[in-house]
mmCIF file of N, CA and C in Angstrom:
data_model
loop_
_atom_site.group_PDB
_atom_site.id
_atom_site.type_symbol
_atom_site.label_atom_id
_atom_site.label_comp_id
_atom_site.label_asym_id
_atom_site.label_seq_id
_atom_site.Cartn_x
_atom_site.Cartn_y
_atom_site.Cartn_z
ATOM 1 N N UNK A 1 -0.531 -21.381 13.723
ATOM 2 C CA UNK A 1 0.449 -20.975 14.572
ATOM 3 C C UNK A 1 1.970 -21.033 14.071
ATOM 4 N N UNK A 2 2.672 -20.092 14.382
ATOM 5 C CA UNK A 2 3.971 -20.003 14.145
ATOM 6 C C UNK A 2 4.758 -20.929 15.008
ATOM 7 N N UNK A 3 5.996 -21.190 14.796
ATOM 8 C CA UNK A 3 6.963 -22.136 15.552
ATOM 9 C C UNK A 3 7.173 -21.296 16.891
ATOM 10 N N UNK A 4 7.169 -19.886 16.989
ATOM 11 C CA UNK A 4 7.454 -19.145 18.252
ATOM 12 C C UNK A 4 6.075 -18.846 19.113
ATOM 13 N N UNK A 5 4.799 -19.464 18.541
ATOM 14 C CA UNK A 5 3.669 -19.567 19.433
ATOM 15 C C UNK A 5 2.716 -18.469 18.972
ATOM 16 N N UNK A 6 3.042 -17.530 17.932
ATOM 17 C CA UNK A 6 2.131 -16.684 17.637
ATOM 18 C C UNK A 6 1.019 -17.048 16.562
ATOM 19 N N UNK A 7 -0.193 -16.598 16.724
ATOM 20 C CA UNK A 7 -1.132 -16.981 15.998
ATOM 21 C C UNK A 7 -1.577 -15.673 15.094
ATOM 22 N N UNK A 8 -1.648 -16.124 13.671
ATOM 23 C CA UNK A 8 -1.988 -14.862 12.809
ATOM 24 C C UNK A 8 -3.422 -15.149 12.476
ATOM 25 N N UNK A 9 -4.021 -14.181 11.827
ATOM 26 C CA UNK A 9 -5.557 -14.194 11.442
ATOM 27 C C UNK A 9 -5.456 -15.220 10.267
ATOM 28 N N UNK A 10 -6.670 -16.097 10.040
ATOM 29 C CA UNK A 10 -6.626 -16.975 9.021
ATOM 30 C C UNK A 10 -7.073 -16.196 7.846
ATOM 31 N N UNK A 11 -8.051 -15.233 8.071
ATOM 32 C CA UNK A 11 -8.740 -14.499 6.650
ATOM 33 C C UNK A 11 -7.861 -13.119 6.602
ATOM 34 N N UNK A 12 -7.438 -13.034 5.153
ATOM 35 C CA UNK A 12 -6.813 -11.871 5.003
ATOM 36 C C UNK A 12 -7.364 -10.604 5.030
ATOM 37 N N UNK A 13 -6.687 -9.373 5.331
ATOM 38 C CA UNK A 13 -7.528 -8.199 5.549
ATOM 39 C C UNK A 13 -6.922 -7.382 4.180
ATOM 40 N N UNK A 14 -7.826 -6.276 3.848
ATOM 41 C CA UNK A 14 -7.419 -5.233 2.713
ATOM 42 C C UNK A 14 -7.111 -4.015 3.143
ATOM 43 N N UNK A 15 -6.514 -3.347 2.756
ATOM 44 C CA UNK A 15 -5.997 -1.903 3.210
ATOM 45 C C UNK A 15 -5.941 -1.038 1.969
ATOM 46 N N UNK A 16 -6.651 -0.138 1.934
ATOM 47 C CA UNK A 16 -6.401 0.905 0.852
ATOM 48 C C UNK A 16 -5.862 2.233 1.287
ATOM 49 N N UNK A 17 -4.565 2.372 0.769
ATOM 50 C CA UNK A 17 -3.734 3.600 1.025
ATOM 51 C C UNK A 17 -3.880 4.542 -0.036
ATOM 52 N N UNK A 18 -4.106 5.860 0.550
ATOM 53 C CA UNK A 18 -4.090 6.861 -0.403
ATOM 54 C C UNK A 18 -2.977 8.033 -0.227
ATOM 55 N N UNK A 19 -2.350 8.075 -1.352
ATOM 56 C CA UNK A 19 -1.216 9.109 -1.356
ATOM 57 C C UNK A 19 -1.600 10.424 -1.850
ATOM 58 N N UNK A 20 -0.863 11.285 -1.351
ATOM 59 C CA UNK A 20 -0.946 12.737 -2.315
ATOM 60 C C UNK A 20 0.492 13.199 -2.210
ATOM 61 N N UNK A 21 1.035 13.520 -3.258
ATOM 62 C CA UNK A 21 2.317 13.918 -3.549
ATOM 63 C C UNK A 21 3.512 13.074 -2.826
ATOM 64 N N UNK A 22 3.123 11.768 -2.729
ATOM 65 C CA UNK A 22 4.079 10.979 -2.043
ATOM 66 C C UNK A 22 3.739 10.666 -0.522
ATOM 67 N N UNK A 23 2.869 11.264 -0.102
ATOM 68 C CA UNK A 23 2.496 11.259 1.593
ATOM 69 C C UNK A 23 1.164 10.613 1.667
ATOM 70 N N UNK A 24 1.203 9.440 2.461
ATOM 71 C CA UNK A 24 -0.080 8.783 2.797
ATOM 72 C C UNK A 24 -1.097 9.912 3.570
ATOM 73 N N UNK A 25 -2.333 10.073 3.150
ATOM 74 C CA UNK A 25 -3.113 10.823 3.397
ATOM 75 C C UNK A 25 -4.364 10.226 3.956
ATOM 76 N N UNK A 26 -4.722 8.962 3.573
ATOM 77 C CA UNK A 26 -5.945 8.401 3.959
ATOM 78 C C UNK A 26 -5.831 6.756 4.036
ATOM 79 N N UNK A 27 -6.344 6.013 4.961
ATOM 80 C CA UNK A 27 -6.319 4.643 5.045
ATOM 81 C C UNK A 27 -7.873 4.055 4.915
ATOM 82 N N UNK A 28 -8.167 3.328 3.958
ATOM 83 C CA UNK A 28 -9.509 2.990 3.972
ATOM 84 C C UNK A 28 -10.438 4.056 3.686
ATOM 85 N N UNK A 29 -10.267 5.264 3.099
ATOM 86 C CA UNK A 29 -11.117 6.333 3.001
ATOM 87 C C UNK A 29 -10.943 7.387 4.189
ATOM 88 N N UNK A 30 -10.266 7.030 5.215
ATOM 89 C CA UNK A 30 -10.452 7.879 6.495
ATOM 90 C C UNK A 30 -9.028 8.646 6.430
ATOM 91 N N UNK A 31 -9.263 9.849 6.563
ATOM 92 C CA UNK A 31 -8.027 10.854 6.670
ATOM 93 C C UNK A 31 -7.060 10.515 7.680
ATOM 94 N N UNK A 32 -5.922 10.459 7.779
ATOM 95 C CA UNK A 32 -4.872 10.270 8.582
ATOM 96 C C UNK A 32 -3.621 11.299 8.382
ATOM 97 N N UNK A 33 -2.878 11.461 9.387
ATOM 98 C CA UNK A 33 -1.643 12.212 9.503
ATOM 99 C C UNK A 33 -0.529 11.073 9.137
ATOM 100 N N UNK A 34 0.524 11.453 8.869
ATOM 101 C CA UNK A 34 1.585 10.662 8.623
ATOM 102 C C UNK A 34 2.082 9.708 9.728
ATOM 103 N N UNK A 35 1.980 10.205 10.974
ATOM 104 C CA UNK A 35 2.204 9.594 12.355
ATOM 105 C C UNK A 35 0.840 8.503 12.337
ATOM 106 N N UNK A 36 -0.327 8.908 12.283
ATOM 107 C CA UNK A 36 -1.344 7.982 12.433
ATOM 108 C C UNK A 36 -1.247 6.790 11.215
ATOM 109 N N UNK A 37 -0.953 7.238 10.068
ATOM 110 C CA UNK A 37 -0.771 5.899 9.166
ATOM 111 C C UNK A 37 0.060 5.075 9.584
ATOM 112 N N UNK A 38 1.296 5.445 10.109
ATOM 113 C CA UNK A 38 2.399 4.485 10.706
ATOM 114 C C UNK A 38 1.855 3.770 11.853
ATOM 115 N N UNK A 39 1.067 4.512 12.714
ATOM 116 C CA UNK A 39 0.652 3.820 13.843
ATOM 117 C C UNK A 39 -0.402 2.719 13.551
ATOM 118 N N UNK A 40 -1.391 3.147 12.662
ATOM 119 C CA UNK A 40 -2.520 2.203 12.280
ATOM 120 C C UNK A 40 -1.975 1.088 11.658
ATOM 121 N N UNK A 41 -1.171 1.332 10.585
ATOM 122 C CA UNK A 41 -0.479 0.090 9.804
ATOM 123 C C UNK A 41 0.486 -0.763 10.593
ATOM 124 N N UNK A 42 1.252 -0.058 11.582
ATOM 125 C CA UNK A 42 1.867 -1.026 12.595
ATOM 126 C C UNK A 42 1.064 -1.961 13.135
ATOM 127 N N UNK A 43 -0.027 -1.667 13.660
ATOM 128 C CA UNK A 43 -1.020 -2.432 14.393
ATOM 129 C C UNK A 43 -1.626 -3.578 13.397
ATOM 130 N N UNK A 44 -2.084 -3.090 12.385
ATOM 131 C CA UNK A 44 -2.794 -3.911 11.300
ATOM 132 C C UNK A 44 -1.676 -4.857 10.472
ATOM 133 N N UNK A 45 -0.662 -4.489 10.046
ATOM 134 C CA UNK A 45 0.177 -5.115 9.403
ATOM 135 C C UNK A 45 0.949 -6.168 10.269
ATOM 136 N N UNK A 46 1.300 -5.470 11.512
ATOM 137 C CA UNK A 46 2.048 -6.255 12.490
ATOM 138 C C UNK A 46 1.192 -7.613 12.878
ATOM 139 N N UNK A 47 -0.083 -7.505 13.027
ATOM 140 C CA UNK A 47 -1.007 -8.730 13.286
ATOM 141 C C UNK A 47 -0.601 -9.813 12.462
ATOM 142 N N UNK A 48 -0.344 -9.642 11.238
ATOM 143 C CA UNK A 48 -0.259 -10.551 10.306
ATOM 144 C C UNK A 48 1.233 -11.160 10.224
ATOM 145 N N UNK A 49 2.140 -10.627 11.187
ATOM 146 C CA UNK A 49 3.447 -11.007 11.158
ATOM 147 C C UNK A 49 4.303 -10.636 10.011
ATOM 148 N N UNK A 50 4.060 -9.644 9.377
ATOM 149 C CA UNK A 50 4.965 -8.850 8.425
ATOM 150 C C UNK A 50 6.164 -8.376 8.784
ATOM 151 N N UNK A 51 7.141 -8.603 8.523
ATOM 152 C CA UNK A 51 8.327 -7.978 8.894
ATOM 153 C C UNK A 51 9.281 -7.759 7.699
ATOM 154 N N UNK A 52 10.075 -6.836 7.667
ATOM 155 C CA UNK A 52 11.015 -6.589 6.811
ATOM 156 C C UNK A 52 12.629 -6.636 7.414
ATOM 157 N N UNK A 53 13.468 -6.949 6.493
ATOM 158 C CA UNK A 53 14.866 -6.815 7.082
ATOM 159 C C UNK A 53 15.246 -5.476 7.579
ATOM 160 N N UNK A 54 15.556 -5.266 8.669
ATOM 161 C CA UNK A 54 16.137 -4.043 9.240
ATOM 162 C C UNK A 54 14.912 -3.090 9.928
ATOM 163 N N UNK A 55 13.705 -3.399 9.663
ATOM 164 C CA UNK A 55 12.635 -2.692 10.248
ATOM 165 C C UNK A 55 11.525 -3.581 10.989
ATOM 166 N N UNK A 56 11.992 -4.449 11.788
ATOM 167 C CA UNK A 56 11.083 -5.384 12.434
ATOM 168 C C UNK A 56 10.231 -4.498 13.379
ATOM 169 N N UNK A 57 10.762 -3.313 13.914
ATOM 170 C CA UNK A 57 9.762 -2.491 14.839
ATOM 171 C C UNK A 57 8.770 -1.824 14.149
ATOM 172 N N UNK A 58 8.739 -1.638 12.744
ATOM 173 C CA UNK A 58 7.894 -0.924 11.950
ATOM 174 C C UNK A 58 7.209 -1.678 10.720
ATOM 175 N N UNK A 59 6.424 -2.587 10.824
ATOM 176 C CA UNK A 59 5.901 -3.256 9.873
ATOM 177 C C UNK A 59 4.919 -2.479 8.830
ATOM 178 N N UNK A 60 4.387 -1.356 9.556
ATOM 179 C CA UNK A 60 3.526 -0.395 8.888
ATOM 180 C C UNK A 60 4.342 0.369 7.906
ATOM 181 N N UNK A 61 5.768 0.539 8.076
ATOM 182 C CA UNK A 61 6.606 1.256 7.182
ATOM 183 C C UNK A 61 6.850 0.312 6.038
ATOM 184 N N UNK A 62 7.055 -0.867 6.190
ATOM 185 C CA UNK A 62 7.296 -1.893 5.032
ATOM 186 C C UNK A 62 5.765 -1.779 4.246
ATOM 187 N N UNK A 63 4.768 -1.854 4.620
ATOM 188 C CA UNK A 63 3.566 -1.665 4.026
ATOM 189 C C UNK A 63 3.551 -0.526 3.067
ATOM 190 N N UNK A 64 3.848 0.694 3.815
ATOM 191 C CA UNK A 64 3.871 2.077 2.970
ATOM 192 C C UNK A 64 4.950 2.110 2.080
ATOM 193 N N UNK A 65 6.131 1.555 2.056
ATOM 194 C CA UNK A 65 6.990 1.509 1.233
ATOM 195 C C UNK A 65 6.723 0.502 -0.161
ATOM 196 N N UNK A 66 6.064 -0.592 0.240
ATOM 197 C CA UNK A 66 5.417 -1.448 -0.716
ATOM 198 C C UNK A 66 4.621 -0.869 -1.539
ATOM 199 N N UNK A 67 3.514 -0.168 -0.922
ATOM 200 C CA UNK A 67 2.499 0.741 -1.591
ATOM 201 C C UNK A 67 3.098 1.782 -2.510
ATOM 202 N N UNK A 68 3.957 2.651 -1.635
ATOM 203 C CA UNK A 68 4.608 3.758 -2.533
ATOM 204 C C UNK A 68 5.274 3.127 -3.827
ATOM 205 N N UNK A 69 5.923 2.087 -3.611
ATOM 206 C CA UNK A 69 6.953 1.809 -4.762
ATOM 207 C C UNK A 69 5.938 1.081 -5.986
ATOM 208 N N UNK A 70 4.935 0.658 -5.579
ATOM 209 C CA UNK A 70 3.917 0.111 -6.698
ATOM 210 C C UNK A 70 3.223 1.492 -7.384
ATOM 211 N N UNK A 71 2.905 2.441 -6.595
ATOM 212 C CA UNK A 71 2.336 3.651 -7.163
ATOM 213 C C UNK A 71 3.225 4.543 -8.154
ATOM 214 N N UNK A 72 4.406 4.410 -7.592
ATOM 215 C CA UNK A 72 5.524 4.928 -8.520
ATOM 216 C C UNK A 72 5.421 4.592 -9.950
ATOM 217 N N UNK A 73 5.101 3.156 -10.028
ATOM 218 C CA UNK A 73 5.102 2.438 -11.476
ATOM 219 C C UNK A 73 3.907 3.261 -12.368
ATOM 220 N N UNK A 74 2.721 3.585 -11.527
ATOM 221 C CA UNK A 74 1.673 4.209 -12.417
ATOM 222 C C UNK A 74 1.553 5.738 -12.381
ATOM 223 N N UNK A 75 2.269 6.567 -11.587
ATOM 224 C CA UNK A 75 2.083 7.880 -11.284
ATOM 225 C C UNK A 75 3.164 8.798 -11.871
ATOM 226 N N UNK A 76 4.262 8.077 -12.663
ATOM 227 C CA UNK A 76 5.392 8.996 -13.183
ATOM 228 C C UNK A 76 5.902 10.038 -12.352
ATOM 229 N N UNK A 77 6.170 9.567 -11.171
ATOM 230 C CA UNK A 77 7.019 10.354 -9.958
ATOM 231 C C UNK A 77 6.197 11.401 -9.295
ATOM 232 N N UNK A 78 4.801 11.435 -9.476
ATOM 233 C CA UNK A 78 4.016 12.194 -8.877
ATOM 234 C C UNK A 78 3.310 11.525 -7.617
ATOM 235 N N UNK A 79 3.411 10.431 -7.548
ATOM 236 C CA UNK A 79 3.128 9.474 -6.446
ATOM 237 C C UNK A 79 1.775 9.889 -5.615
ATOM 238 N N UNK A 80 0.718 10.060 -6.472
ATOM 239 C CA UNK A 80 -0.416 10.439 -5.868
ATOM 240 C C UNK A 80 -1.567 9.527 -6.298
ATOM 241 N N UNK A 81 -2.334 8.837 -5.490
ATOM 242 C CA UNK A 81 -3.344 7.848 -6.009
ATOM 243 C C UNK A 81 -3.657 7.004 -4.790
ATOM 244 N N UNK A 82 -4.279 5.782 -5.204
ATOM 245 C CA UNK A 82 -4.596 4.637 -4.233
ATOM 246 C C UNK A 82 -3.962 3.467 -4.495
ATOM 247 N N UNK A 83 -3.434 2.691 -3.460
ATOM 248 C CA UNK A 83 -3.068 1.296 -3.648
ATOM 249 C C UNK A 83 -3.796 0.466 -2.685
ATOM 250 N N UNK A 84 -4.044 -0.705 -3.136
ATOM 251 C CA UNK A 84 -4.862 -1.694 -2.222
ATOM 252 C C UNK A 84 -3.913 -2.663 -2.019
ATOM 253 N N UNK A 85 -3.842 -3.026 -0.686
ATOM 254 C CA UNK A 85 -2.930 -4.062 -0.155
ATOM 255 C C UNK A 85 -3.934 -5.376 0.391
ATOM 256 N N UNK A 86 -3.258 -6.441 0.309
ATOM 257 C CA UNK A 86 -3.962 -7.701 0.921
ATOM 258 C C UNK A 86 -2.692 -8.055 1.969
ATOM 259 N N UNK A 87 -3.201 -7.963 3.171
ATOM 260 C CA UNK A 87 -2.400 -8.629 4.324
ATOM 261 C C UNK A 87 -2.697 -9.863 4.659
ATOM 262 N N UNK A 88 -1.854 -10.886 4.680
ATOM 263 C CA UNK A 88 -2.073 -12.066 5.237
ATOM 264 C C UNK A 88 -0.886 -12.879 5.350
ATOM 265 N N UNK A 89 -0.695 -13.603 6.353
ATOM 266 C CA UNK A 89 0.243 -14.721 7.026
ATOM 267 C C UNK A 89 1.639 -14.106 6.357
ATOM 268 N N UNK A 90 2.297 -13.150 7.025
ATOM 269 C CA UNK A 90 3.505 -12.666 6.719
ATOM 270 C C UNK A 90 3.732 -11.765 5.329
ATOM 271 N N UNK A 91 2.445 -11.474 4.610
ATOM 272 C CA UNK A 91 2.763 -11.035 3.477
ATOM 273 C C UNK A 91 1.896 -9.593 3.172
ATOM 274 N N UNK A 92 2.448 -8.645 2.626
ATOM 275 C CA UNK A 92 1.643 -7.472 2.209
ATOM 276 C C UNK A 92 1.902 -7.346 0.691
ATOM 277 N N UNK A 93 0.801 -7.749 0.179
ATOM 278 C CA UNK A 93 0.670 -7.799 -1.259
ATOM 279 C C UNK A 93 -0.046 -6.739 -2.044
ATOM 280 N N UNK A 94 0.324 -6.278 -3.213
ATOM 281 C CA UNK A 94 -0.167 -5.091 -3.762
ATOM 282 C C UNK A 94 -1.353 -5.859 -4.617
ATOM 283 N N UNK A 95 -2.668 -5.454 -4.359
ATOM 284 C CA UNK A 95 -3.723 -5.989 -5.252
ATOM 285 C C UNK A 95 -4.054 -5.057 -6.419
ATOM 286 N N UNK A 96 -3.708 -3.745 -6.299
ATOM 287 C CA UNK A 96 -3.982 -2.838 -7.456
ATOM 288 C C UNK A 96 -3.535 -1.590 -7.077
ATOM 289 N N UNK A 97 -3.236 -0.721 -7.951
ATOM 290 C CA UNK A 97 -2.791 0.619 -7.797
ATOM 291 C C UNK A 97 -3.399 1.485 -8.809
ATOM 292 N N UNK A 98 -3.895 2.679 -8.486
ATOM 293 C CA UNK A 98 -4.481 3.562 -9.589
ATOM 294 C C UNK A 98 -4.062 5.004 -9.277
ATOM 295 N N UNK A 99 -4.199 5.899 -10.317
ATOM 296 C CA UNK A 99 -3.758 7.456 -10.214
ATOM 297 C C UNK A 99 -4.673 8.006 -11.095
ATOM 298 N N UNK A 100 -5.502 8.773 -10.933
ATOM 299 C CA UNK A 100 -6.410 9.477 -11.854
ATOM 300 C C UNK A 100 -5.641 10.272 -12.878
ATOM 301 N N UNK A 101 -4.697 10.620 -12.541
ATOM 302 C CA UNK A 101 -3.678 11.497 -13.496
ATOM 303 C C UNK A 101 -2.738 10.632 -14.271
ATOM 304 N N UNK A 102 -2.825 9.303 -14.213
ATOM 305 C CA UNK A 102 -1.883 8.477 -15.113
ATOM 306 C C UNK A 102 -2.068 9.010 -16.490
ATOM 307 N N UNK A 103 -1.032 8.452 -17.216
ATOM 308 C CA UNK A 103 -0.918 8.753 -18.627
ATOM 309 C C UNK A 103 -1.506 7.648 -19.341
ATOM 310 N N UNK A 104 -2.028 6.591 -18.789
ATOM 311 C CA UNK A 104 -2.594 5.483 -19.276
ATOM 312 C C UNK A 104 -4.005 5.543 -19.320
ATOM 313 N N UNK A 105 -4.843 4.998 -20.355
ATOM 314 C CA UNK A 105 -6.202 4.767 -20.177
ATOM 315 C C UNK A 105 -6.445 3.492 -19.967
ATOM 316 N N UNK A 106 -6.755 3.231 -18.679
ATOM 317 C CA UNK A 106 -7.283 1.702 -18.089
ATOM 318 C C UNK A 106 -8.554 1.400 -18.835
ATOM 319 N N UNK A 107 -9.492 2.134 -19.290
ATOM 320 C CA UNK A 107 -10.750 1.655 -19.672
ATOM 321 C C UNK A 107 -10.539 0.925 -20.969
ATOM 322 N N UNK A 108 -9.528 1.242 -21.725
ATOM 323 C CA UNK A 108 -9.445 0.738 -22.855
ATOM 324 C C UNK A 108 -8.253 -0.213 -23.173
ATOM 325 N N UNK A 109 -7.687 -0.823 -21.807
ATOM 326 C CA UNK A 109 -6.449 -1.489 -21.778
ATOM 327 C C UNK A 109 -5.395 -0.520 -21.435
ATOM 328 N N UNK A 110 -4.244 -0.478 -22.152
ATOM 329 C CA UNK A 110 -3.088 0.176 -21.595
ATOM 330 C C UNK A 110 -2.602 1.094 -22.909
ATOM 331 N N UNK A 111 -3.824 1.660 -23.253
ATOM 332 C CA UNK A 111 -3.436 2.656 -24.550
ATOM 333 C C UNK A 111 -2.734 3.760 -24.046
ATOM 334 N N UNK A 112 -1.701 4.287 -24.604
ATOM 335 C CA UNK A 112 -1.111 5.527 -24.230
ATOM 336 C C UNK A 112 -1.561 6.548 -25.078
ATOM 337 N N UNK A 113 -1.789 7.756 -24.293
ATOM 338 C CA UNK A 113 -2.244 9.038 -25.152
ATOM 339 C C UNK A 113 -1.131 9.808 -25.698
ATOM 340 N N UNK A 114 -0.866 9.676 -27.117
ATOM 341 C CA UNK A 114 0.340 10.236 -27.613
ATOM 342 C C UNK A 114 0.375 11.697 -27.513
ATOM 343 N N UNK A 115 -0.690 12.203 -27.279
ATOM 344 C CA UNK A 115 -0.890 13.602 -27.292
ATOM 345 C C UNK A 115 -0.092 14.287 -26.163
ATOM 346 N N UNK A 116 0.221 13.654 -24.936
ATOM 347 C CA UNK A 116 0.807 14.123 -23.876
ATOM 348 C C UNK A 116 2.336 13.842 -23.978
ATOM 349 N N UNK A 117 2.821 13.224 -24.924
ATOM 350 C CA UNK A 117 4.313 12.955 -25.327
ATOM 351 C C UNK A 117 4.864 14.275 -25.783
#
C-alpha cells in the first residue's frame, strides 16, 4: 500500500505491444486501434501506479513511449515489431524487443550481416 492509500497488485503483469511503422497495432496478440491501445494501457499500466512527469493522466502513453524507444534500438528507424513490458509497482520495464527485419542475427548472437551494408 502506498502512503496515499492505493494498493497495487503484488504480482507483475506482462504486456506485449506490437508496432507497425511506429503505430501500436496489437496488445498481447489482439488487434487494437491507436485509441484502444491508449485506453487499454491506461487501465493496465495505471493499476500499477506508473506515472511519468507531465503525463499523469495517461500512464499508457508512458508505456507506449518506453516500448517505442526500445524498438527504435533494434528496428533502424522502421519501428515495427514487438516489445515485451513487465508492469510492476510503479515501473514499466522492457523485457525484450524484436523485429523480424532487424539487421542483426539473434540466433547466432549479435552477428551483423555485412551484405546489407
